[in-house]
Coordinates of C-alpha atoms in Angstrom, one line a residue:
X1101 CA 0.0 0.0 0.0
X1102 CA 1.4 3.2 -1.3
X1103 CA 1.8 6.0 2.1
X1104 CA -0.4 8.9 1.5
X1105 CA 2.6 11.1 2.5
X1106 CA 5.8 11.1 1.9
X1107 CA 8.2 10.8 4.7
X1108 CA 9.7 14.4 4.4
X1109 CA 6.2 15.8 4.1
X1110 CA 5.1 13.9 7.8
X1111 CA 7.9 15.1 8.9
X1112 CA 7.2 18.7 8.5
X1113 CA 3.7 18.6 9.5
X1114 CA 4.7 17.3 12.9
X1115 CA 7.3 19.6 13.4
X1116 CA 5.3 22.6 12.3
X1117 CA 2.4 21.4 14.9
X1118 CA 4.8 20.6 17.2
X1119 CA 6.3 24.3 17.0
X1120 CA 3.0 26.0 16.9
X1121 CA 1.9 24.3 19.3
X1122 CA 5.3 25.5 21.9
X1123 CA 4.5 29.3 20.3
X1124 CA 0.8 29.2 20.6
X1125 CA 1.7 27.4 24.8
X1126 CA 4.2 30.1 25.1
X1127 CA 2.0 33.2 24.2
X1128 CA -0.5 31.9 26.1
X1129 CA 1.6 31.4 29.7
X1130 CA 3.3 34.9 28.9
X1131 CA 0.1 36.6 28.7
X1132 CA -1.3 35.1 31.4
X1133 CA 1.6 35.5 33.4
X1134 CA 1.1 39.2 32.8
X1135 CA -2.5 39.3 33.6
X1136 CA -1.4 37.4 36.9
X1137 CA 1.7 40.0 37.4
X1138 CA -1.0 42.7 36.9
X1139 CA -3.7 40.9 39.1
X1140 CA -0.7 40.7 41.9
X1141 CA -0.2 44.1 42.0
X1142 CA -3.3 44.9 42.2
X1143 CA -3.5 42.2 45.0
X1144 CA -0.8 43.2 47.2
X1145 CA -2.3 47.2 46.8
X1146 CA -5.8 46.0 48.0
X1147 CA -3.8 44.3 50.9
X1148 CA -2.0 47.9 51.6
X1149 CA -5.9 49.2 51.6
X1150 CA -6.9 46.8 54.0
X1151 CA -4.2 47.7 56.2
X1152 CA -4.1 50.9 55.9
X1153 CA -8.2 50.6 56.5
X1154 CA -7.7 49.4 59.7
X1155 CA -5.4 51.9 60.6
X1156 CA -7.6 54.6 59.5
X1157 CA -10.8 52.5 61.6
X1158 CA -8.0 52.5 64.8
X1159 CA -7.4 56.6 63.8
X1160 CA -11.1 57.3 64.0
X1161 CA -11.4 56.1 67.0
X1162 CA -8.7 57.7 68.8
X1163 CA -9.7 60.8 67.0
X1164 CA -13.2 60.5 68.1
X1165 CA -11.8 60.5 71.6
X1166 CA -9.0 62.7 71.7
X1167 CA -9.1 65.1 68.8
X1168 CA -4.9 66.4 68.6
X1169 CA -3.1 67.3 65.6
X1170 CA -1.5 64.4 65.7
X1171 CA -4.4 62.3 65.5
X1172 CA -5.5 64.2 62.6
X1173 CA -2.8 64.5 60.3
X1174 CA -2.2 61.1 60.7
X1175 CA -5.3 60.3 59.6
X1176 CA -4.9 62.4 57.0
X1177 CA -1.9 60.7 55.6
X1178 CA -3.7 57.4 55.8
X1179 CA -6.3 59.0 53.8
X1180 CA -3.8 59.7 51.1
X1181 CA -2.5 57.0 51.2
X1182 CA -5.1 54.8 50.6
X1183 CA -6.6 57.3 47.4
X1184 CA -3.0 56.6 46.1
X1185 CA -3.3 52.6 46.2
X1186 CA -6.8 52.7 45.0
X1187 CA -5.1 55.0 41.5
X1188 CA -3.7 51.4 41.0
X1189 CA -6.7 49.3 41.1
X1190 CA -8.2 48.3 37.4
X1191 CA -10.7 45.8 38.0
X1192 CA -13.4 45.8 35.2
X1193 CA -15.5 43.3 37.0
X1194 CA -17.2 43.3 40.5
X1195 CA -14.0 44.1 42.0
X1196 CA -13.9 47.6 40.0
X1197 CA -17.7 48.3 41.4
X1198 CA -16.5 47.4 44.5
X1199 CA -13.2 50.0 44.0
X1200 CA -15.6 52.2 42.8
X1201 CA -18.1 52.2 46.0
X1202 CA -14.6 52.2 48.2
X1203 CA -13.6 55.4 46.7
X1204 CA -17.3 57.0 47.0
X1205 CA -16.9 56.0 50.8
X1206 CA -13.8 57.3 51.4
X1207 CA -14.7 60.6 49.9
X1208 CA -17.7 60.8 52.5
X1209 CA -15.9 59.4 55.0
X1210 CA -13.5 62.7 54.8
X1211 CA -15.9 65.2 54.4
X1212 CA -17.2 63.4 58.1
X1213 CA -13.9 63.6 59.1
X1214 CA -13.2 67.2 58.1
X1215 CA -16.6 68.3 59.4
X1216 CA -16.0 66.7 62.9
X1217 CA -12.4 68.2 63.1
X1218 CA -14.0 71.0 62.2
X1219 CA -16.7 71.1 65.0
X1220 CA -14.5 69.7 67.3
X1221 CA -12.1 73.1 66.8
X1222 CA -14.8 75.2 66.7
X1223 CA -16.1 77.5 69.7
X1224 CA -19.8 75.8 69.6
X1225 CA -18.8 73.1 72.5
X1226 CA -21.7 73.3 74.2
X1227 CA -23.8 72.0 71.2
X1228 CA -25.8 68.5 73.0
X1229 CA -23.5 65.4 73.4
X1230 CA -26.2 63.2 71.2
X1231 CA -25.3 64.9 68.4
X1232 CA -21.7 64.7 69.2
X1233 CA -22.0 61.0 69.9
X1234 CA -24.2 60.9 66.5
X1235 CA -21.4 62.0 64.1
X1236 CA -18.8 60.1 65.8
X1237 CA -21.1 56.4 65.2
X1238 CA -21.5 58.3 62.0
X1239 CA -17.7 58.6 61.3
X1240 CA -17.0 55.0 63.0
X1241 CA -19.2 53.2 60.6
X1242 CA -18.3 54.7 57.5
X1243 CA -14.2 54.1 58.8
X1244 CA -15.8 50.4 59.1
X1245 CA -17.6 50.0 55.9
X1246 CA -14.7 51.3 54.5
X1247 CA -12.1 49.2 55.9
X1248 CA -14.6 46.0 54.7
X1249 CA -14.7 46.9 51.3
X1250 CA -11.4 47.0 51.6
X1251 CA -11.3 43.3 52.4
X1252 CA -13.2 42.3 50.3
X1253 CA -11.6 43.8 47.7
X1254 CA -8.4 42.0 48.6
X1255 CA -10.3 38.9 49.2
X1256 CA -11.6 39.4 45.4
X1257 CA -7.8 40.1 44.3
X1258 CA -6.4 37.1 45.6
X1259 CA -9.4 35.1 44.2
X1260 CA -8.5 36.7 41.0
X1261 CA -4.9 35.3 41.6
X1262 CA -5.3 32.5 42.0
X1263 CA -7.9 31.5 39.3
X1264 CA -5.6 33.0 37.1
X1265 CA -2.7 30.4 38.7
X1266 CA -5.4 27.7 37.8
X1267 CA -6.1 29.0 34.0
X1268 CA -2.2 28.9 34.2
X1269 CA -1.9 25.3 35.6
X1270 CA -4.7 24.0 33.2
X1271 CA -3.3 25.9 29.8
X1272 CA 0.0 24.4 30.5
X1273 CA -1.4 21.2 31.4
X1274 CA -3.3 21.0 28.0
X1275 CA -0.6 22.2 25.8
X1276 CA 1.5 19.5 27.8
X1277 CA -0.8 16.7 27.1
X1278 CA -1.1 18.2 23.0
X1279 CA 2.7 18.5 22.8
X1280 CA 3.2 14.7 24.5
X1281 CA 0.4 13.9 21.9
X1282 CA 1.9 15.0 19.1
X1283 CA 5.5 13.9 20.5
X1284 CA 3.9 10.4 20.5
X1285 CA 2.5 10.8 16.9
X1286 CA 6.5 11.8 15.6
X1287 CA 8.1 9.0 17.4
X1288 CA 5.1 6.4 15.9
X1289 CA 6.0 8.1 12.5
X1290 CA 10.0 7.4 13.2
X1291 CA 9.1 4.3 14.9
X1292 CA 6.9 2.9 11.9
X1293 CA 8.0 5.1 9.0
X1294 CA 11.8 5.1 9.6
X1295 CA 13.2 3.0 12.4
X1296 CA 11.2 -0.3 10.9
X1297 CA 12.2 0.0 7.2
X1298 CA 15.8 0.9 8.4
X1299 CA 15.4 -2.7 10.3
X1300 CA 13.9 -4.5 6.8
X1301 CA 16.7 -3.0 4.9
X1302 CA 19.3 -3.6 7.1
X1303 CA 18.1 -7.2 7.8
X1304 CA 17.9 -7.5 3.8
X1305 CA 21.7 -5.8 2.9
X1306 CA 23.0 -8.5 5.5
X1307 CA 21.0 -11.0 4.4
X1308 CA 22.9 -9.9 0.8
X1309 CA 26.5 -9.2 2.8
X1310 CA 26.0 -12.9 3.7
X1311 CA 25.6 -14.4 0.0
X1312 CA 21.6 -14.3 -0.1
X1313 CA 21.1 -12.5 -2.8
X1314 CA 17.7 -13.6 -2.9
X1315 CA 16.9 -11.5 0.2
X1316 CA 14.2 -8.5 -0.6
X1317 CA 13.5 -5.4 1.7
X1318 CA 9.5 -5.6 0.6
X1319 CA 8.7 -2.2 1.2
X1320 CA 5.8 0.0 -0.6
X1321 CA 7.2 2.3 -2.8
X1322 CA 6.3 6.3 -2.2
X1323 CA 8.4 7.6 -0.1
X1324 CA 12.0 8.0 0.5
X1325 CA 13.2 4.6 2.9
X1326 CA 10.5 2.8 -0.2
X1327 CA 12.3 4.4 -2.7
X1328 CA 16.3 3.4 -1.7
X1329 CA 14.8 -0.3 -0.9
X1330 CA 13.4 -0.9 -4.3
X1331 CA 16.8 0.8 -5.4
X1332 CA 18.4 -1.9 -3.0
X1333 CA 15.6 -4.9 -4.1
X1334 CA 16.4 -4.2 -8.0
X1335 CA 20.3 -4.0 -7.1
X1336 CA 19.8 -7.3 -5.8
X1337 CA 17.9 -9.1 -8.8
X1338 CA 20.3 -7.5 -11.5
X1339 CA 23.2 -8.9 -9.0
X1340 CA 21.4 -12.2 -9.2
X1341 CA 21.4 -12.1 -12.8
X1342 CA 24.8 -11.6 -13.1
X1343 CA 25.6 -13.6 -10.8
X1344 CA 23.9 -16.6 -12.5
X1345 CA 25.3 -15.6 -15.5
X1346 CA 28.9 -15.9 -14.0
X1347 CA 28.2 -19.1 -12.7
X1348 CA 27.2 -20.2 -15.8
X1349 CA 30.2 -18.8 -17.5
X1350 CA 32.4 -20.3 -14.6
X1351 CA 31.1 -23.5 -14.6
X1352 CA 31.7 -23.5 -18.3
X1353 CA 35.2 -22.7 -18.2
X1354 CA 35.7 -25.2 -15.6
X1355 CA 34.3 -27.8 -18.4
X1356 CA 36.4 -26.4 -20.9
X1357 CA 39.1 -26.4 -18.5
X1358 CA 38.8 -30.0 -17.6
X1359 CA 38.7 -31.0 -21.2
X1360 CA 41.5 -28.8 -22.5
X1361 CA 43.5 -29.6 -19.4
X1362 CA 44.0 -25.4 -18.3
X1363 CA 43.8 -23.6 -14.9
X1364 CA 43.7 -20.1 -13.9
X1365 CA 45.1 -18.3 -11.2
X1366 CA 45.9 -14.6 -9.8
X1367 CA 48.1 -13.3 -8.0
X1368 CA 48.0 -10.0 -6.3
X1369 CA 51.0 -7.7 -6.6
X1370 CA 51.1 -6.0 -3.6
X1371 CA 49.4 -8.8 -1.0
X1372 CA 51.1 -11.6 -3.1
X1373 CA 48.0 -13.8 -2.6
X1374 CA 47.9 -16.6 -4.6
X1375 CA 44.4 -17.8 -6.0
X1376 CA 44.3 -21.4 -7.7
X1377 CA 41.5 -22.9 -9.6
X1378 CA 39.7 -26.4 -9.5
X1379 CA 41.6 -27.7 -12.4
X1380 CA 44.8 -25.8 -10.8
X1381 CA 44.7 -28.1 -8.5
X1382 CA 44.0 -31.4 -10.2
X1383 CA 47.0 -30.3 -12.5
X1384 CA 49.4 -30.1 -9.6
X1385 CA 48.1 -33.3 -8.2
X1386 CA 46.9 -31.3 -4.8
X1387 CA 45.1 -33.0 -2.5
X1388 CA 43.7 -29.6 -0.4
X1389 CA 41.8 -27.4 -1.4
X1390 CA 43.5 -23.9 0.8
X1391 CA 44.9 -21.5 -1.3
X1392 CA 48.7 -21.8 -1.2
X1393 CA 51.1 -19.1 -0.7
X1394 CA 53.6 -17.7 -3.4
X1395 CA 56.6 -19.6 -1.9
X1396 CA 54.9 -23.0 -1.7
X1397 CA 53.6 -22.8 -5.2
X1398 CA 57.6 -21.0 -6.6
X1399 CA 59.0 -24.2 -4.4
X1400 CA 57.3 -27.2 -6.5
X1401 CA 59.5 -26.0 -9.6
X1402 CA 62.6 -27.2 -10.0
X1403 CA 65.6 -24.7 -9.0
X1404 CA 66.1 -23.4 -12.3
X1405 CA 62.4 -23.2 -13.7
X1406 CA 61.8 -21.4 -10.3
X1407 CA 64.1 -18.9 -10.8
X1408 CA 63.0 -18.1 -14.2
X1409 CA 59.4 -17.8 -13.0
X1410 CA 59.9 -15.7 -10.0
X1411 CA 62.2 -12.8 -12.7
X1412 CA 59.3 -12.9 -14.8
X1413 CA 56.8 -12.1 -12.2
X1414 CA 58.9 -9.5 -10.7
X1415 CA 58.9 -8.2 -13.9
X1416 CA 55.4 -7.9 -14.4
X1417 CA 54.7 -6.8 -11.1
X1418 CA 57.3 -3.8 -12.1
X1419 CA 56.9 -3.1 -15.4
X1420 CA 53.5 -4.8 -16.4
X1421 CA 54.6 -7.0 -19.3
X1422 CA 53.4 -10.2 -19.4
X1423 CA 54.2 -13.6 -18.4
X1424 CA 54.6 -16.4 -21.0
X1425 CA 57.2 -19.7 -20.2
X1426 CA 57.0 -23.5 -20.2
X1427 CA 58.8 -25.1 -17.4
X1428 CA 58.9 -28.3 -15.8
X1429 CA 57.1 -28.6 -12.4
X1430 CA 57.2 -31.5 -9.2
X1431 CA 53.3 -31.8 -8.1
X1432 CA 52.5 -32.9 -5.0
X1433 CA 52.9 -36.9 -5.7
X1434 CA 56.6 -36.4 -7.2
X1435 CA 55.8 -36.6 -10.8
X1436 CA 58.3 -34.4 -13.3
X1437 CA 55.7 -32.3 -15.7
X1438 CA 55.6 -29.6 -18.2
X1439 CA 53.3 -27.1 -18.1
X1440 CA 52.7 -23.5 -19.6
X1441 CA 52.1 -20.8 -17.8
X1442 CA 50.6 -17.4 -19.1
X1443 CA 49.9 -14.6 -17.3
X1444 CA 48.7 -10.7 -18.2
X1445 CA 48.7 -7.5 -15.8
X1446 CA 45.3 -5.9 -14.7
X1447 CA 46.4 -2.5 -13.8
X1448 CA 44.7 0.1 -11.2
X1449 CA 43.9 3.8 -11.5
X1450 CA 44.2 6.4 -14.1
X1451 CA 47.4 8.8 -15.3
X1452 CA 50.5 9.0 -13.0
X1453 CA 48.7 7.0 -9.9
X1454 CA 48.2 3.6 -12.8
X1455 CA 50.2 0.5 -11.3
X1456 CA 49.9 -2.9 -11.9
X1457 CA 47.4 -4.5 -9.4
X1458 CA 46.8 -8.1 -10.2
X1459 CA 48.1 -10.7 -12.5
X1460 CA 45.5 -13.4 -13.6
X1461 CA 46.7 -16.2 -16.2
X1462 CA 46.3 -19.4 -16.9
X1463 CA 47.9 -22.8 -16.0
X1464 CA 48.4 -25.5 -18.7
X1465 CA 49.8 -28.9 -18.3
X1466 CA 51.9 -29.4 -21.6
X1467 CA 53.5 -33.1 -20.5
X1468 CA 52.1 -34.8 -23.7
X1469 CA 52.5 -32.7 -26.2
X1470 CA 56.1 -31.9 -25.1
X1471 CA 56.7 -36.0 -25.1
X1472 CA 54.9 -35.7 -28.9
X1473 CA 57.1 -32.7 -30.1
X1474 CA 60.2 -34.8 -28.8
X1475 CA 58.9 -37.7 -30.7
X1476 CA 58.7 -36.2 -33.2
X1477 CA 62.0 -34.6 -33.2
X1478 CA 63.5 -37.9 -32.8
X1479 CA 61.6 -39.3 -35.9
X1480 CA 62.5 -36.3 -38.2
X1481 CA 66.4 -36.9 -37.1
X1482 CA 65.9 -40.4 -38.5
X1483 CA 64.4 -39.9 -41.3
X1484 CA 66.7 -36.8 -42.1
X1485 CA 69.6 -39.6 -41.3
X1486 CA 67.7 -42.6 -43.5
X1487 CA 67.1 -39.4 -46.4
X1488 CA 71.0 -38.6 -46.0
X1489 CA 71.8 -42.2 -46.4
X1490 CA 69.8 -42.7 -49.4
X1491 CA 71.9 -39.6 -51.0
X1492 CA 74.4 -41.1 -50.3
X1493 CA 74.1 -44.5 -52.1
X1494 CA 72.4 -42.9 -54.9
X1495 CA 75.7 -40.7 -55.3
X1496 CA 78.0 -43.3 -55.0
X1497 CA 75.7 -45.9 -57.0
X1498 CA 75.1 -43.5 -59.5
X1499 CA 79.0 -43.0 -60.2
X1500 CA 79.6 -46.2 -60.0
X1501 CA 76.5 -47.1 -63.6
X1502 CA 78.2 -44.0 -64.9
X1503 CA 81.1 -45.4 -65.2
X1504 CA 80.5 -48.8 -67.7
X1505 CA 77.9 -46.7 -69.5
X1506 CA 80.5 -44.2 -70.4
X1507 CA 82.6 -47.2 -71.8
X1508 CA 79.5 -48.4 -73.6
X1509 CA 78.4 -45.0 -75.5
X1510 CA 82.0 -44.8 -76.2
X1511 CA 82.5 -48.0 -77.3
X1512 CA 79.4 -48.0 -79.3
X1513 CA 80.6 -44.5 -81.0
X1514 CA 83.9 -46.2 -82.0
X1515 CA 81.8 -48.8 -83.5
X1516 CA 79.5 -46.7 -85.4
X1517 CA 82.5 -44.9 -87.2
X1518 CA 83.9 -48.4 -88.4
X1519 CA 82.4 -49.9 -92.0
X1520 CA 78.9 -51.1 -91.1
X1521 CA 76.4 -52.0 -93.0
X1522 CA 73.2 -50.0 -92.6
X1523 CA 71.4 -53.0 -90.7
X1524 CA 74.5 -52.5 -88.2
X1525 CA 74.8 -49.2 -88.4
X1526 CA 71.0 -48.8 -87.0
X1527 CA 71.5 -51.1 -83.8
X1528 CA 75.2 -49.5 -83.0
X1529 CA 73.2 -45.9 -82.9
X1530 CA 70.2 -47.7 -81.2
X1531 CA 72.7 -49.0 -78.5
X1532 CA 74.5 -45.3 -78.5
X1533 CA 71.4 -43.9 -78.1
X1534 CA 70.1 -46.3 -75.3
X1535 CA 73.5 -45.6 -73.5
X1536 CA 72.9 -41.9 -73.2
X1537 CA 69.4 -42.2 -71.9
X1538 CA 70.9 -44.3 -69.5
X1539 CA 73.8 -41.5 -68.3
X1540 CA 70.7 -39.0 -68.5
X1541 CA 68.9 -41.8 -66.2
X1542 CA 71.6 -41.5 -63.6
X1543 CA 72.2 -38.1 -63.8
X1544 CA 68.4 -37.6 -62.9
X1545 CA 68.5 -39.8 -60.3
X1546 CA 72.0 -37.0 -59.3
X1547 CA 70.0 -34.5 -59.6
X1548 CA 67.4 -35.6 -57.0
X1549 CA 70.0 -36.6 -54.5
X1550 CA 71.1 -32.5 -54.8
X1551 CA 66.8 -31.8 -54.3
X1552 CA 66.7 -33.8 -51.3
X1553 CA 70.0 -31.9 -50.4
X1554 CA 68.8 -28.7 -51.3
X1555 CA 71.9 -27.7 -54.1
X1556 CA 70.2 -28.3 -57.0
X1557 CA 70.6 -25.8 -59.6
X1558 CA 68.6 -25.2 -63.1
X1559 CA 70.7 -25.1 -66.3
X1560 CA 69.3 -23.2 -69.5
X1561 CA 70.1 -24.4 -72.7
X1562 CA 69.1 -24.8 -76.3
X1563 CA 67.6 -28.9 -77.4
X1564 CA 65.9 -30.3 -79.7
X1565 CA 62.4 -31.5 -79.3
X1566 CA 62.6 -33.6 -82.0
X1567 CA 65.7 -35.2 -81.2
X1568 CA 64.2 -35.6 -77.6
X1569 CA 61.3 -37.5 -79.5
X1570 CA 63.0 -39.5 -81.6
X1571 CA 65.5 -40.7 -78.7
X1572 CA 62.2 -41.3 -76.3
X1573 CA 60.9 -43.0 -79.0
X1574 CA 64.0 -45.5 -79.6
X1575 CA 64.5 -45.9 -76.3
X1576 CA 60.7 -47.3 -75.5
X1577 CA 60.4 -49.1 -78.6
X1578 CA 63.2 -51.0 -77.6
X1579 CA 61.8 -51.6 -74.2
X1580 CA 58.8 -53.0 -75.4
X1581 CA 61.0 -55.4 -78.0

């Protein structure tokens, strides 16, 4: 099932809810922190009222009883006082009504107090104690009223307070539980999105590092873990593939080894590991199938085969030409061979930093057709000795006819210039004749003795086709007879 979002698309969303939500949490604490700063000002200046209510309830009192200047202008100053803690009171709900009604009583309750100094001061002190005693309850109760409303403005303050603490507690709480919520939704994402297809695709490339190749990571395409494992599932099949088709092609090889009797090997120039094949080892009669080292293998050729092998690798490892020698080799069961070995250069990196980096040959066991070559150098000795031979005794048996035939033709020419008749005269040139086709016989015969010896040399010169004929023709014709 294809994701409906990408990874790098869940990603941001969660991390742009997860930062609104600590700017939106943040705003909302700082501005009520500032509401409670402002409601804890106002709290501690109702407390001040309070106080200084009392004070002013205490002063009214004394006042009432013992009217000094003292008394009075320290109630005065508590007056004052409280007139400047209510300028910082801002309540806009019941609170400010109840600020509101405070400052209404203590404006009456000084023009009480500033008529009952006043009377007090006065020369009227016979006026009736009722009405004395009147305007002091008068100016008691209002100091009274005043100092509750004071209390209960505090009490309203700290009420205020510490709802505001609550809304606090519960905002923070709530933006808590919404930032552990979506907390929980990124780590399920990384959890289910990341940490579990990193698991399938490691479990799949180490399934692979282990020879597997078969192993898939089997995740839905769409986003970008889906993506690198399909990457990582089709790297695997096309290495399947070609690893079939090197098997195939190895196995192969191994046939046409076998059959044609070759191994390969490599040989690393700078670790000097040695790698045999199969047929490697079937050729040196090795019954193990570790890889041997350098020395081992150098040490089953004989002292001077082993010397010429190890320049010529030296060589290639140096200046990358090639290795090509037969030499005899000792296998492991102590039989004397021949084999051919053949090697090229693979060479690593590009310009000045190119060296040779491996040499991989092959390994050929040569015994019988060394043991056919030497055959047949034996037999062509012979039969140039046997072909010599026959030169030989055709030379000397050749010289030797030459000889009596000479005597004949010569004979027969001395006979042919004496008085014949023509009956004569015809057989002594019939005899002449037969004579030199017999020298001309034996000087063939000569001249393919100097063939065979390779001296034989054309001579041009001027004949007679008829003559040839005629002498062919007497020399057959007597044959037949």
């Amino acid at each position: 099932m294809k994701p409906l979002l990408r990874l790098k698309q869940g990603v941001f969303i969660a991390l742009v809810l997860l930062i609104g939500l600590v700017l939106v949490a943040t705003a909302t604490v700082v501005s009520i922190n500032q509401q409670r700063n402002d409601v804890l000002e106002q709290s501690v200046a109702a407390r001040k009222i309070s106080r200084l209510s009392t004070r002013m309830l205490v002063l009214t009192h004394t006042a009432s009883e013992y009217m000094t200047e003292t008394n009075i202008r320290q109630w005065w100053v508590v007056h004052q006082s409280i007139s400047d803690e209510l300028d910082h009171l801002h309540f806009s709900d019941e609170s400010g009504d109840l600020s509101r009604q405070l400052d209404g009583r203590l404006g009456d309750l000084a023009a009480l107090f500033s008529g009952f100094s006043h009377l007090q001061h006065s020369d009227q002190l016979n006026l009736d104690e009722r009405r004395n005693s009147v305007l002091t309850d008068r100016l008691i109760s209002e100091a009274e009223q005043l100092a509750e409303l004071s209390y209960k403005i505090s009490d309203m303050a700290f009420e205020r307070q510490e709802a505001l603490t609550h809304q606090r507690k519960m905002i923070v709480l709530v933006f808590t539980l919404l930032f552990g919520i979506n907390s929980l939704l990124l780590l399920l994402l990384i959890r289910y999105r990341v940490v579990r297809p990193l698991e399938q695709i490691e479990n799949a490339a180490n399934a692979m590092r282990a020879g597997n190749l078969n192993a898939r990571c089997n995740l839905p395409e769409g986003d970008e873990l889906g993506d690198v494992a399909a990457a990582l599932d089709s790297l695997a099949l096309e290495l399947n593939n070609k690893l079939a088709d090197v098997t195939s092609t190895t196995h192969l090889l191994e046939v046409a080894g076998r059959m044609c009797g070759v191994g390969a090997w490599t040989l690393d120039t700078n670790t000097h590991a040695l790698s045999w094949s199969k047929q490697t080892y079937a050729i040196v009669e090795a019954d193990f199938t570790r890889q041997p080292t350098l020395e081992e293998a150098i040490a089953l050729y004989p002292e001077e085969s082993a010397t010429k092998l190890s320049k010529a690798l030296d060589d290639a490892a140096r200046t990358g030409s090639d290795v090509n020698m037969e030499l005899q080799l000792r296998t492991y069961k102590g039989n004397l061979i021949w084999v051919h070995v053949f090697g090229e250069v693979i060479w690593q990196g590009e310009g000045a930093k190119r060296k040779p980096w491996m040499i991989r040959g092959a390994f050929q066991n040569i015994t019988d057709r060394r043991r056919v070559e030497e055959e047949i150098r034996q037999a062509k000795e012979v039969a140039e000795s046997a072909s010599k031979a026959k030169g030989e005794f055709l030379s000397n048996i050749s010289h030797e006819i030459r000889t009596p035939l000479n005597a004949v033709v010569g004979l027969a020419y001395i006979l042919k210039q004496s008085k014949l008749d023509s009956s004569q005269l015809e057989f002594v040139e019939k005899l002449e004749n037969a004579g030199r086709g017999l020298i001309d016989l034996v000087s063939g015969v000569l001249d393919v003795s100097k063939i065979e010896a390779g001296a034989m040399e054309l001579e041009k010169r001027p004949f007679s086709a008829r003559h040839l004929m005629d002498s062919l023709a007497d020399l057959m014709t007597g044959a037949v007879a």
